Amino acid sequence: MKLGSPFRPRLLSALLISIFLGSAPATPAQERGELRIATSYKLMTLDPQYANLNENTSLLSHIYERLVYQDENLELKPGLATSWRPLSDTQWAFKLRDKVRFHDGSAFDADDVLYTIERIRDFLKPPSGGFRSYVSGIKSVSAPDPLTVLIETDGAVPNLPLFFSSIFVMNRPAEGFETTENLNAGHPPNGTGPYRFESWSSGESLRLARNDDYWGGKPAWSKVTFRVIENPAARVAALSTGEVDVADAIPARDVASLKERGARVASVGAARVNFVQFDVARDTLPGVTDKSGEPIANPFKNPLVRRALTLATDRGILVDKILAGYGTAAAQVFPNGLPGTSAKLLPEAPNYDEAKMLLAKAGFPDGFNLVLAGPAGRYPGDAESLQAVAQSWARIGVNAQPAAAPFSVFNTKRAAGDYGLWYGGTSGEAVDIILHSLLASPDPERGTGALNFGKYRNEAFDAMLARAESIAVGPERNAALAQATELVMADQPIIPLYHFHHIVGYGSRIGSYVLHPRGWTTAMQTLPAME
C-alpha cells in the first residue's frame, strides 16, 4: 500500500444502477464513435475538489469517481466503496472495490481515500469553501489494509456516506499535494472513471477518450466532446441541425419545435431550488435607492420587506408561462414529498394588497428602487424570470431593474459584493445539505453557509439544523429537518421561486437518455441507438 418534483419513482432503476455506478457497458452493436454534447455547463476548473458547482461535478464525473453515488431516488449505492457501516457513533468503516486502476495504471487503494480527505480538509482553501464542509467533521482517518478505510469523526455524523457521494477520489502523488494551478495548467487529470482526459479549452470544450480498462465495463463511446454553448437558443439550433447529438438545459418553450424537427426530449423533476436571495448584512446596498435615486438604508434587514416581496411574487407565471409547465412552484428548498421537506410549506398566490400594507408598515409606503441581478443562460427561464419578478414587484411600488449577465460574470460580481439581491439556484444531495450551505450562518470552521452570500444569521435555526443533522437517517431526522425549514422560511431569508425540470434533447444517433434529478449531463447517461 502507498504511504504518505415530482420524481419518477423507480424510473429505470436497474439501468441507472449500471449507468451511475460508472458507465453502461457497450455491446458490439451499441459501440459508437464520437459523442457530441452541447452543454450549458462551463467547466470552471480541472481540480475535482476545488469548486462545488454542478458544471464541475457533472463533467469531471467522466474522469473521477466517488466512493458512493445516488440513484434516481437519491438512495445511496456502492461506487468505489462496495459497502460501509458505522462501528459506533463516531466511527465508520468503508470497504473499497478491488482491482480498480487509475488512468496512469496505478492501483486504487485506501491511501488514495486518505489523501482525498486530507487534501480537501487540510490543503485546499477555495473561496466558497468547496467541499470542506463534507469532511470538516472528520477527526482522523486510517487504513488498516489496502481495501479498508476507518474514519473517526469529532461527533456523530450519521450522514457521512451521503457526504462521500459528492467527493471525487484523487490519486495520491509521489509527494505533497497536487495544486489546483498545476491541474488547470495541463497536468493530466488522473482518475478511475470511464473516460480519460484529452484536452480542455476553458469556456469552449472538453475532450475525452474511452478508458478501455474501466473496471465497470467498456464505455459505449470511443470519444466524447463537450461544446460549451451558454446561449439556450444556440444549443437548440446545434441539436436541430445535427451539429451535436445531445443538448442539455433545453428551454421548455423549445420542446414542441424540437419534437417537430425529429429530436426527442427527456425530462425529470430537479432536486434543486431557484430563488431570490437578499443581502441582509450590509447597511447600504449597491443599486438600492429611494424613488429619487438617493441611497437608503438596507431595506432587506427588515423581515416585513422580505415578506412583502415574497407576497408580491407570482410563481404561477414563472411555472406556467416561462417554464411552460416544466417546473413546480416552490416554498422550500426541495419539492414537497422528498425526505426532509415540510407538508405545511406550500406556495402562496400573490397578495399585492397585503404586500403594500407590509411595505408601508416597514416605512416604504411608496416603495423603492433596486437592481435585481441574475445569470443569463445558466438555468431554464433565468433571464425571463428576472423580468417576470420585476413586473410583479412593480405592482407594489418596488421598481426592479433586471440585470442578467453570463454566469461567470454574475458569479464574480456577486462574490465582489456588487449586488444587493439576486436570483440564483442550487442543488444538493439532500435537504440538509442545501440548508447547511444556503441558509445556515456562515462559519468557515463548521463549514456552514458556503452559499449564504446574503450573510443571513439565525441562531435558533442553526441550533435546530444541528440537532436534525445529529439524528440518524430516517423519519425522525426528516421531521426535524422539516421543522427547521418551517422556522427559517418564516423569516424569508430567500424567496423560493420554483423547482425546474431538467430537459435534455437528443438526436437520431441516441437510443435513450436517462436523466437524473441532480441534473448531471454525462456520456454515461447517453445510450447509442441500435442499428
Short mmCIF file of C-alpha atoms in Angstrom, two decimals:
data_model
loop_
_atom_site.label_atom_id
_atom_site.label_comp_id
_atom_site.label_asym_id
_atom_site.label_seq_id
_atom_site.Cartn_x
_atom_site.Cartn_y
_atom_site.Cartn_z
CA MET A 1 0.00 0.00 0.00
CA LYS A 2 1.17 3.52 -0.75
CA LEU A 3 2.11 5.58 2.28
CA GLY A 4 2.04 9.14 2.98
CA SER A 5 -40.58 17.19 -8.12
CA PRO A 6 -42.10 15.18 -8.63
CA PHE A 7 -39.63 12.44 -9.23
CA ARG A 8 -40.41 9.43 -11.35
CA PRO A 9 -40.45 6.63 -8.77
CA ARG A 10 -38.15 3.73 -9.59
CA LEU A 11 -37.53 5.20 -13.02
CA LEU A 12 -35.35 2.77 -14.94
CA SER A 13 -33.76 1.68 -11.66
CA ALA A 14 -31.70 -1.19 -12.99
CA LEU A 15 -30.43 0.88 -15.90
CA LEU A 16 -29.48 3.77 -13.67
CA ILE A 17 -27.61 1.48 -11.32
CA SER A 18 -25.35 0.44 -14.17
CA ILE A 19 -25.06 3.95 -15.60
CA PHE A 20 -24.37 5.89 -12.43
CA LEU A 21 -22.13 3.24 -10.97
CA GLY A 22 -19.80 4.30 -13.73
CA SER A 23 -20.73 3.62 -17.32
CA ALA A 24 -23.18 1.39 -19.10
CA PRO A 25 -21.03 -1.28 -20.79
CA ALA A 26 -21.28 -1.30 -24.55
CA THR A 27 -22.19 -4.30 -26.64
CA PRO A 28 -20.56 -4.60 -30.08
CA ALA A 29 -23.79 -3.48 -31.75
CA GLN A 30 -24.02 -0.43 -29.47
CA GLU A 31 -20.42 0.71 -29.67
CA ARG A 32 -20.10 4.05 -31.42
CA GLY A 33 -17.53 6.69 -32.26
CA GLU A 34 -17.61 10.26 -31.05
CA LEU A 35 -20.46 11.56 -28.91
CA ARG A 36 -21.02 15.31 -29.27
CA ILE A 37 -22.76 17.14 -26.43
CA ALA A 38 -23.76 20.80 -26.31
CA THR A 39 -23.79 21.82 -22.67
CA SER A 40 -24.69 24.92 -20.72
CA TYR A 41 -22.08 23.88 -18.17
CA LYS A 42 -18.88 25.90 -18.39
CA LEU A 43 -16.18 23.88 -16.67
CA MET A 44 -14.52 26.24 -14.19
CA THR A 45 -11.53 24.12 -13.19
CA LEU A 46 -9.92 20.73 -13.74
CA ASP A 47 -9.48 20.34 -9.99
CA PRO A 48 -12.29 17.94 -8.97
CA GLN A 49 -12.16 19.04 -5.34
CA TYR A 50 -11.95 22.82 -5.70
CA ALA A 51 -15.40 24.13 -6.62
CA ASN A 52 -18.67 22.53 -5.58
CA LEU A 53 -20.53 23.55 -8.74
CA ASN A 54 -22.75 21.33 -10.86
CA GLU A 55 -20.76 22.05 -14.03
CA ASN A 56 -17.63 20.65 -12.40
CA THR A 57 -19.22 17.66 -10.69
CA SER A 58 -21.10 16.77 -13.88
CA LEU A 59 -18.27 17.00 -16.40
CA LEU A 60 -15.47 15.72 -14.19
CA SER A 61 -17.52 12.63 -13.26
CA HIS A 62 -16.29 11.14 -16.54
CA ILE A 63 -12.73 11.20 -15.21
CA TYR A 64 -13.13 10.85 -11.44
CA GLU A 65 -15.39 8.73 -9.26
CA ARG A 66 -16.88 8.80 -5.77
CA LEU A 67 -16.98 6.21 -3.01
CA VAL A 68 -20.77 6.37 -3.04
CA TYR A 69 -23.32 7.57 -5.57
CA GLN A 70 -27.04 8.39 -5.55
CA ASP A 71 -29.59 6.69 -7.75
CA GLU A 72 -32.65 8.38 -9.26
CA ASN A 73 -34.47 8.27 -5.90
CA LEU A 74 -31.45 9.83 -4.17
CA GLU A 75 -30.74 6.49 -2.49
CA LEU A 76 -27.09 5.64 -1.80
CA LYS A 77 -25.40 2.95 -3.91
CA PRO A 78 -21.87 1.50 -3.96
CA GLY A 79 -19.27 3.26 -6.09
CA LEU A 80 -15.56 2.91 -5.34
CA ALA A 81 -16.71 1.71 -1.93
CA THR A 82 -18.60 -1.58 -2.03
CA SER A 83 -20.02 -1.22 1.49
CA TRP A 84 -19.94 0.96 4.60
CA ARG A 85 -21.15 0.68 8.17
CA PRO A 86 -20.98 2.60 11.46
CA LEU A 87 -18.82 0.99 14.13
CA SER A 88 -20.01 3.48 16.76
CA ASP A 89 -21.50 6.98 16.89
CA THR A 90 -18.13 8.39 15.82
CA GLN A 91 -16.55 5.62 13.75
CA TRP A 92 -17.22 4.34 10.23
CA ALA A 93 -15.69 1.57 8.13
CA PHE A 94 -15.68 1.69 4.32
CA LYS A 95 -14.74 -1.36 2.23
CA LEU A 96 -13.23 -0.47 -1.15
CA ARG A 97 -13.60 -2.02 -4.57
CA ASP A 98 -10.74 -4.29 -5.59
CA LYS A 99 -8.85 -4.27 -8.91
CA VAL A 100 -9.59 -0.65 -9.78
CA ARG A 101 -6.88 1.33 -11.54
CA PHE A 102 -6.28 4.98 -12.21
CA HIS A 103 -5.77 6.14 -15.78
CA ASP A 104 -1.98 6.12 -15.32
CA GLY A 105 -2.14 2.42 -14.43
CA SER A 106 -1.57 2.77 -10.68
CA ALA A 107 -3.82 0.77 -8.37
CA PHE A 108 -6.59 2.44 -6.39
CA ASP A 109 -6.46 1.73 -2.68
CA ALA A 110 -7.25 3.15 0.76
CA ASP A 111 -4.30 5.53 0.69
CA ASP A 112 -5.96 7.46 -2.13
CA VAL A 113 -9.06 7.94 0.02
CA LEU A 114 -6.89 9.19 2.87
CA TYR A 115 -5.18 11.61 0.51
CA THR A 116 -8.53 12.85 -0.83
CA ILE A 117 -9.81 13.64 2.65
CA GLU A 118 -6.56 15.27 3.72
CA ARG A 119 -6.34 17.41 0.57
CA ILE A 120 -9.86 18.78 0.97
CA ARG A 121 -9.69 19.22 4.74
CA ASP A 122 -6.14 20.45 5.22
CA PHE A 123 -4.79 21.81 1.94
CA LEU A 124 -7.38 23.39 -0.35
CA LYS A 125 -8.73 26.82 0.51
CA PRO A 126 -11.25 27.69 -2.22
CA PRO A 127 -13.16 30.98 -1.86
CA SER A 128 -16.58 29.37 -1.32
CA GLY A 129 -15.38 26.58 0.94
CA GLY A 130 -15.59 23.97 -1.80
CA PHE A 131 -16.15 20.51 -0.35
CA ARG A 132 -14.62 21.23 3.04
CA SER A 133 -17.96 21.10 4.86
CA TYR A 134 -18.26 17.43 3.89
CA VAL A 135 -15.04 16.48 5.70
CA SER A 136 -14.79 19.14 8.40
CA GLY A 137 -16.19 16.75 10.99
CA ILE A 138 -13.57 14.07 10.32
CA LYS A 139 -11.13 13.80 13.24
CA SER A 140 -8.88 11.09 11.85
CA VAL A 141 -8.71 8.60 9.01
CA SER A 142 -6.67 5.41 8.76
CA ALA A 143 -6.23 2.36 6.55
CA PRO A 144 -5.72 -1.00 8.34
CA ASP A 145 -5.40 -2.67 4.94
CA PRO A 146 -5.39 -1.56 1.28
CA LEU A 147 -9.15 -2.01 0.88
CA THR A 148 -10.44 -0.69 4.21
CA VAL A 149 -10.80 2.90 5.41
CA LEU A 150 -11.61 3.70 9.04
CA ILE A 151 -12.94 7.17 9.77
CA GLU A 152 -13.32 8.75 13.19
CA THR A 153 -15.43 11.89 13.50
CA ASP A 154 -15.46 14.64 16.12
CA GLY A 155 -19.08 13.84 16.90
CA ALA A 156 -21.91 11.84 15.45
CA VAL A 157 -22.09 12.29 11.65
CA PRO A 158 -24.91 9.97 10.62
CA ASN A 159 -24.89 11.41 7.10
CA LEU A 160 -21.23 10.67 6.37
CA PRO A 161 -21.86 8.21 3.47
CA LEU A 162 -24.06 10.85 1.82
CA PHE A 163 -21.21 13.36 2.05
CA PHE A 164 -18.96 10.97 0.16
CA SER A 165 -21.47 10.84 -2.69
CA SER A 166 -20.22 14.33 -3.60
CA ILE A 167 -16.47 13.87 -3.26
CA PHE A 168 -14.27 12.71 -6.14
CA VAL A 169 -11.34 10.47 -5.19
CA MET A 170 -7.91 11.55 -6.40
CA ASN A 171 -4.70 9.56 -6.72
CA ARG A 172 -2.02 10.33 -4.14
CA PRO A 173 1.03 11.82 -5.89
CA ALA A 174 4.58 10.81 -5.04
CA GLU A 175 4.89 13.70 -2.62
CA GLY A 176 2.88 16.62 -1.27
CA PHE A 177 -0.49 17.75 -2.56
CA GLU A 178 -1.49 18.34 -6.16
CA THR A 179 -2.23 22.03 -6.68
CA THR A 180 -5.21 23.49 -8.49
CA GLU A 181 -2.81 25.58 -10.56
CA ASN A 182 -0.98 22.51 -11.85
CA LEU A 183 -4.21 20.77 -12.77
CA ASN A 184 -5.54 23.81 -14.62
CA ALA A 185 -2.20 24.31 -16.39
CA GLY A 186 -2.46 20.97 -18.12
CA HIS A 187 -1.18 18.40 -15.63
CA PRO A 188 -3.30 15.46 -16.87
CA PRO A 189 -6.22 14.67 -14.53
CA ASN A 190 -5.78 11.12 -13.25
CA GLY A 191 -8.98 9.41 -12.15
CA THR A 192 -10.56 5.96 -12.20
CA GLY A 193 -13.57 6.92 -14.34
CA PRO A 194 -14.86 5.56 -17.64
CA TYR A 195 -13.23 8.30 -19.74
CA ARG A 196 -9.71 9.70 -19.89
CA PHE A 197 -8.87 13.36 -20.23
CA GLU A 198 -7.66 14.52 -23.64
CA SER A 199 -7.93 18.32 -23.72
CA TRP A 200 -9.72 21.28 -22.21
CA SER A 201 -10.24 24.78 -23.53
CA SER A 202 -11.75 26.86 -20.76
CA GLY A 203 -15.19 28.11 -21.70
CA GLU A 204 -15.14 26.26 -25.01
CA SER A 205 -14.72 22.50 -24.91
CA LEU A 206 -13.74 19.36 -23.02
CA ARG A 207 -12.49 16.32 -24.95
CA LEU A 208 -12.42 12.80 -23.52
CA ALA A 209 -11.36 9.36 -24.71
CA ARG A 210 -12.73 6.00 -23.64
CA ASN A 211 -10.99 4.18 -20.78
CA ASP A 212 -10.85 0.68 -22.22
CA ASP A 213 -9.60 -0.68 -18.89
CA TYR A 214 -12.51 0.72 -16.88
CA TRP A 215 -13.49 -1.60 -14.05
CA GLY A 216 -17.20 -1.09 -14.72
CA GLY A 217 -17.13 -2.29 -18.34
CA LYS A 218 -16.11 -0.80 -21.66
CA PRO A 219 -17.90 2.54 -22.22
CA ALA A 220 -20.17 2.90 -25.23
CA TRP A 221 -18.49 5.91 -26.85
CA SER A 222 -14.88 5.95 -28.04
CA LYS A 223 -14.67 9.75 -27.89
CA VAL A 224 -16.74 12.40 -26.13
CA THR A 225 -16.66 16.11 -26.90
CA PHE A 226 -18.47 18.68 -24.79
CA ARG A 227 -19.05 22.00 -26.51
CA VAL A 228 -19.84 24.83 -24.12
CA ILE A 229 -22.78 26.74 -25.60
CA GLU A 230 -24.16 29.04 -22.92
CA ASN A 231 -26.92 30.51 -25.10
CA PRO A 232 -30.02 28.26 -24.96
CA ALA A 233 -31.16 29.15 -28.49
CA ALA A 234 -27.73 28.24 -29.84
CA ARG A 235 -27.85 24.84 -28.08
CA VAL A 236 -31.26 24.16 -29.58
CA ALA A 237 -30.02 25.18 -33.03
CA ALA A 238 -26.95 22.93 -32.75
CA LEU A 239 -29.16 19.95 -31.94
CA SER A 240 -31.68 20.79 -34.65
CA THR A 241 -29.01 20.94 -37.36
CA GLY A 242 -27.26 17.75 -36.22
CA GLU A 243 -24.07 19.51 -35.12
CA VAL A 244 -24.43 17.76 -31.75
CA ASP A 245 -26.11 14.57 -30.57
CA VAL A 246 -27.27 15.84 -27.18
CA ALA A 247 -28.12 19.29 -25.80
CA ASP A 248 -28.84 19.95 -22.15
CA ALA A 249 -30.87 22.65 -20.37
CA ILE A 250 -33.41 22.91 -23.18
CA PRO A 251 -35.88 25.77 -22.61
CA ALA A 252 -39.39 24.46 -22.15
CA ARG A 253 -40.66 26.79 -24.86
CA ASP A 254 -38.50 24.96 -27.43
CA VAL A 255 -39.67 21.43 -26.62
CA ALA A 256 -42.54 21.36 -29.13
CA SER A 257 -40.47 22.73 -32.02
CA LEU A 258 -37.64 20.29 -31.32
CA LYS A 259 -40.03 17.37 -31.43
CA GLU A 260 -41.44 18.64 -34.72
CA ARG A 261 -37.91 18.57 -36.18
CA GLY A 262 -37.39 14.96 -35.15
CA ALA A 263 -35.49 15.35 -31.91
CA ARG A 264 -36.55 13.54 -28.77
CA VAL A 265 -36.79 15.04 -25.32
CA ALA A 266 -36.34 13.64 -21.81
CA SER A 267 -37.24 15.47 -18.60
CA VAL A 268 -37.24 14.89 -14.84
CA GLY A 269 -38.02 16.99 -11.77
CA ALA A 270 -34.93 18.61 -10.29
CA ALA A 271 -33.59 18.11 -6.78
CA ARG A 272 -32.89 21.81 -6.51
CA VAL A 273 -34.44 25.23 -5.97
CA ASN A 274 -34.22 28.57 -7.75
CA PHE A 275 -34.71 31.59 -5.54
CA VAL A 276 -34.16 35.27 -4.83
CA GLN A 277 -31.55 35.86 -2.11
CA PHE A 278 -31.24 39.05 -0.04
CA ASP A 279 -28.13 40.71 1.32
CA VAL A 280 -29.21 41.26 4.92
CA ALA A 281 -25.80 42.16 6.37
CA ARG A 282 -24.63 45.47 4.91
CA ASP A 283 -26.06 48.82 5.98
CA THR A 284 -26.43 50.09 2.41
CA LEU A 285 -26.54 48.18 -0.84
CA PRO A 286 -25.49 48.89 -4.43
CA GLY A 287 -28.45 49.59 -6.67
CA VAL A 288 -30.96 50.06 -3.82
CA THR A 289 -32.28 53.64 -3.64
CA ASP A 290 -35.40 55.65 -2.96
CA LYS A 291 -37.59 56.76 -5.85
CA SER A 292 -35.41 59.81 -6.44
CA GLY A 293 -32.29 57.69 -6.78
CA GLU A 294 -30.78 58.51 -3.39
CA PRO A 295 -29.18 55.67 -1.37
CA ILE A 296 -31.25 54.31 1.51
CA ALA A 297 -30.61 52.03 4.47
CA ASN A 298 -30.71 48.36 3.58
CA PRO A 299 -34.44 47.56 3.44
CA PHE A 300 -33.85 43.79 3.40
CA LYS A 301 -32.77 43.81 7.03
CA ASN A 302 -36.46 44.24 7.82
CA PRO A 303 -38.35 40.91 7.62
CA LEU A 304 -41.52 42.83 6.73
CA VAL A 305 -39.89 43.96 3.48
CA ARG A 306 -38.75 40.44 2.69
CA ARG A 307 -42.26 39.15 3.38
CA ALA A 308 -43.82 41.87 1.22
CA LEU A 309 -41.64 40.96 -1.75
CA THR A 310 -42.48 37.30 -1.25
CA LEU A 311 -46.21 38.07 -1.30
CA ALA A 312 -45.70 40.16 -4.45
CA THR A 313 -44.05 37.31 -6.36
CA ASP A 314 -46.26 35.46 -8.84
CA ARG A 315 -44.80 31.96 -9.06
CA GLY A 316 -47.65 30.81 -11.28
CA ILE A 317 -46.42 32.96 -14.15
CA LEU A 318 -42.90 31.57 -13.74
CA VAL A 319 -44.03 27.93 -13.83
CA ASP A 320 -46.91 28.08 -16.30
CA LYS A 321 -45.67 30.70 -18.75
CA ILE A 322 -41.88 30.83 -18.61
CA LEU A 323 -41.30 27.14 -17.84
CA ALA A 324 -44.33 26.01 -19.89
CA GLY A 325 -45.31 23.62 -17.12
CA TYR A 326 -41.82 22.09 -16.84
CA GLY A 327 -41.46 23.18 -13.23
CA THR A 328 -43.09 23.26 -9.79
CA ALA A 329 -43.75 26.36 -7.68
CA ALA A 330 -41.52 26.36 -4.60
CA ALA A 331 -41.97 27.18 -0.93
CA GLN A 332 -38.88 25.38 0.38
CA VAL A 333 -35.58 24.01 -0.89
CA PHE A 334 -36.78 20.66 -2.31
CA PRO A 335 -40.08 19.69 -3.93
CA ASN A 336 -42.75 18.63 -1.44
CA GLY A 337 -42.71 14.96 -0.59
CA LEU A 338 -38.97 14.38 -0.69
CA PRO A 339 -37.25 13.36 2.57
CA GLY A 340 -36.83 16.31 4.93
CA THR A 341 -39.45 18.56 3.33
CA SER A 342 -42.43 20.05 5.18
CA ALA A 343 -46.01 19.31 4.13
CA LYS A 344 -47.00 22.61 5.78
CA LEU A 345 -44.98 24.78 3.40
CA LEU A 346 -46.96 25.38 0.23
CA PRO A 347 -46.53 28.05 -2.46
CA GLU A 348 -48.73 31.10 -1.94
CA ALA A 349 -50.66 33.02 -4.56
CA PRO A 350 -49.58 36.68 -4.78
CA ASN A 351 -51.36 39.10 -2.45
CA TYR A 352 -50.45 42.59 -3.60
CA ASP A 353 -52.70 44.44 -1.15
CA GLU A 354 -51.15 42.76 1.87
CA ALA A 355 -47.69 43.26 0.38
CA LYS A 356 -48.33 47.02 0.07
CA MET A 357 -49.52 47.15 3.68
CA LEU A 358 -46.36 45.42 4.88
CA LEU A 359 -44.15 47.79 2.89
CA ALA A 360 -45.93 50.79 4.39
CA LYS A 361 -45.59 49.33 7.89
CA ALA A 362 -41.86 48.89 7.24
CA GLY A 363 -41.54 52.57 6.29
CA PHE A 364 -41.71 52.30 2.49
CA PRO A 365 -45.24 53.37 1.52
CA ASP A 366 -44.02 54.48 -1.91
CA GLY A 367 -41.69 51.54 -2.42
CA PHE A 368 -38.10 51.93 -3.59
CA ASN A 369 -35.76 51.13 -6.47
CA LEU A 370 -33.43 48.15 -6.79
CA VAL A 371 -31.32 46.17 -9.21
CA LEU A 372 -32.33 42.51 -9.47
CA ALA A 373 -29.27 40.61 -10.70
CA GLY A 374 -29.03 37.10 -12.03
CA PRO A 375 -27.33 34.82 -14.55
CA ALA A 376 -28.47 34.51 -18.16
CA GLY A 377 -28.50 31.10 -19.83
CA ARG A 378 -27.49 29.09 -16.78
CA TYR A 379 -30.94 27.94 -15.64
CA PRO A 380 -34.13 27.35 -17.60
CA GLY A 381 -36.01 30.64 -17.80
CA ASP A 382 -33.50 32.60 -15.73
CA ALA A 383 -33.41 35.91 -17.64
CA GLU A 384 -37.17 35.74 -18.25
CA SER A 385 -37.74 35.06 -14.55
CA LEU A 386 -35.93 38.28 -13.66
CA GLN A 387 -38.29 40.19 -15.92
CA ALA A 388 -41.40 38.48 -14.53
CA VAL A 389 -40.40 39.05 -10.90
CA ALA A 390 -39.67 42.70 -11.65
CA GLN A 391 -43.11 43.13 -13.22
CA SER A 392 -44.77 41.56 -10.16
CA TRP A 393 -42.90 43.79 -7.73
CA ALA A 394 -43.79 46.90 -9.72
CA ARG A 395 -47.39 46.36 -8.59
CA ILE A 396 -46.41 47.28 -5.01
CA GLY A 397 -44.20 50.22 -5.92
CA VAL A 398 -40.86 48.40 -5.96
CA ASN A 399 -39.14 49.27 -9.21
CA ALA A 400 -36.74 46.45 -10.01
CA GLN A 401 -34.24 46.78 -12.85
CA PRO A 402 -33.32 43.30 -14.13
CA ALA A 403 -29.58 42.81 -14.67
CA ALA A 404 -28.82 39.49 -16.37
CA ALA A 405 -25.24 38.51 -17.18
CA PRO A 406 -23.33 35.36 -18.16
CA PHE A 407 -22.87 33.20 -15.08
CA SER A 408 -19.11 33.72 -14.90
CA VAL A 409 -19.65 37.50 -14.84
CA PHE A 410 -22.58 37.28 -12.44
CA ASN A 411 -20.72 34.96 -10.07
CA THR A 412 -17.67 37.22 -9.96
CA LYS A 413 -19.74 40.32 -9.28
CA ARG A 414 -21.83 38.61 -6.63
CA ALA A 415 -18.67 37.48 -4.83
CA ALA A 416 -17.34 41.06 -5.02
CA GLY A 417 -20.48 42.42 -3.36
CA ASP A 418 -21.75 44.29 -6.43
CA TYR A 419 -25.36 43.21 -5.85
CA GLY A 420 -27.90 43.80 -3.11
CA LEU A 421 -30.14 40.92 -4.08
CA TRP A 422 -30.05 38.35 -6.82
CA TYR A 423 -31.69 35.38 -8.46
CA GLY A 424 -29.81 32.13 -8.01
CA GLY A 425 -30.13 28.39 -7.84
CA THR A 426 -28.63 25.47 -6.01
CA SER A 427 -28.88 21.71 -5.87
CA GLY A 428 -27.74 19.16 -3.36
CA GLU A 429 -27.75 15.56 -2.29
CA ALA A 430 -30.39 16.11 0.41
CA VAL A 431 -32.45 18.81 2.10
CA ASP A 432 -29.97 19.23 4.94
CA ILE A 433 -27.09 19.76 2.50
CA ILE A 434 -28.84 22.78 0.99
CA LEU A 435 -30.00 24.14 4.35
CA HIS A 436 -26.45 23.72 5.64
CA SER A 437 -24.87 25.68 2.80
CA LEU A 438 -27.57 28.15 1.74
CA LEU A 439 -29.30 29.26 4.96
CA ALA A 440 -27.08 28.33 7.93
CA SER A 441 -24.96 31.13 9.39
CA PRO A 442 -21.60 31.45 7.60
CA ASP A 443 -18.95 29.71 9.67
CA PRO A 444 -15.75 28.53 7.95
CA GLU A 445 -14.79 26.39 10.92
CA ARG A 446 -18.05 24.43 10.81
CA GLY A 447 -18.24 24.61 7.04
CA THR A 448 -21.71 26.16 7.06
CA GLY A 449 -23.08 28.95 4.89
CA ALA A 450 -20.85 28.39 1.85
CA LEU A 451 -23.71 29.61 -0.39
CA ASN A 452 -25.14 32.07 2.11
CA PHE A 453 -23.92 35.07 0.15
CA GLY A 454 -26.50 37.29 1.85
CA LYS A 455 -24.82 36.65 5.26
CA TYR A 456 -28.15 35.73 6.88
CA ARG A 457 -27.89 34.57 10.50
CA ASN A 458 -30.49 32.84 12.66
CA GLU A 459 -29.18 31.17 15.80
CA ALA A 460 -32.43 29.33 16.51
CA PHE A 461 -32.39 27.82 13.03
CA ASP A 462 -28.71 26.92 13.34
CA ALA A 463 -29.47 25.02 16.56
CA MET A 464 -32.45 23.19 15.03
CA LEU A 465 -30.47 22.25 11.95
CA ALA A 466 -27.55 20.99 14.05
CA ARG A 467 -29.95 18.84 16.07
CA ALA A 468 -31.53 17.41 12.91
CA GLU A 469 -28.10 16.61 11.48
CA SER A 470 -27.22 14.66 14.62
CA ILE A 471 -30.11 12.23 14.11
CA ALA A 472 -29.69 9.02 12.12
CA VAL A 473 -31.20 8.95 8.64
CA GLY A 474 -34.89 8.14 8.89
CA PRO A 475 -38.32 9.58 9.81
CA GLU A 476 -37.15 11.36 12.97
CA ARG A 477 -34.39 13.16 11.08
CA ASN A 478 -36.80 14.08 8.27
CA ALA A 479 -39.29 15.54 10.76
CA ALA A 480 -36.57 17.58 12.47
CA LEU A 481 -35.39 18.96 9.10
CA ALA A 482 -38.97 19.88 8.20
CA GLN A 483 -39.37 21.80 11.47
CA ALA A 484 -36.10 23.64 10.93
CA THR A 485 -37.21 24.54 7.41
CA GLU A 486 -40.54 25.87 8.67
CA LEU A 487 -38.77 28.12 11.17
CA VAL A 488 -36.27 29.59 8.73
CA MET A 489 -38.71 30.08 5.86
CA ALA A 490 -40.99 32.09 8.17
CA ASP A 491 -38.16 34.64 8.29
CA GLN A 492 -37.85 34.76 4.46
CA PRO A 493 -34.05 34.95 4.01
CA ILE A 494 -34.76 33.82 0.44
CA ILE A 495 -37.81 33.72 -1.80
CA PRO A 496 -38.12 30.19 -3.19
CA LEU A 497 -39.38 30.52 -6.76
CA TYR A 498 -39.54 27.12 -8.43
CA HIS A 499 -38.08 23.67 -8.84
CA PHE A 500 -37.50 23.46 -12.58
CA HIS A 501 -37.46 20.25 -14.55
CA HIS A 502 -34.25 19.15 -16.26
CA ILE A 503 -34.89 18.89 -20.00
CA VAL A 504 -32.44 17.27 -22.42
CA GLY A 505 -32.86 16.87 -26.18
CA TYR A 506 -31.16 14.21 -28.28
CA GLY A 507 -30.91 13.20 -31.92
CA SER A 508 -31.13 10.08 -34.05
CA ARG A 509 -27.75 8.60 -33.02
CA ILE A 510 -29.01 8.32 -29.44
CA GLY A 511 -31.22 5.44 -28.37
CA SER A 512 -32.16 6.90 -25.00
CA TYR A 513 -31.03 9.45 -22.48
CA VAL A 514 -31.51 8.67 -18.78
CA LEU A 515 -31.99 11.80 -16.70
CA HIS A 516 -31.02 12.11 -13.06
CA PRO A 517 -32.68 14.61 -10.67
CA ARG A 518 -29.29 16.05 -9.74
CA GLY A 519 -29.09 17.43 -13.28
CA TRP A 520 -25.83 15.90 -14.43
CA THR A 521 -25.01 15.81 -18.15
CA THR A 522 -22.77 12.85 -18.95
CA ALA A 523 -21.88 10.43 -21.70
CA MET A 524 -22.75 7.63 -19.28
CA GLN A 525 -26.40 8.65 -19.40
CA THR A 526 -26.38 8.57 -23.21
CA LEU A 527 -27.04 5.18 -24.80
CA PRO A 528 -26.40 4.67 -28.54
CA ALA A 529 -29.22 3.86 -30.91
CA MET A 530 -29.34 0.26 -32.05
CA GLU A 531 -28.81 -0.33 -35.77
#
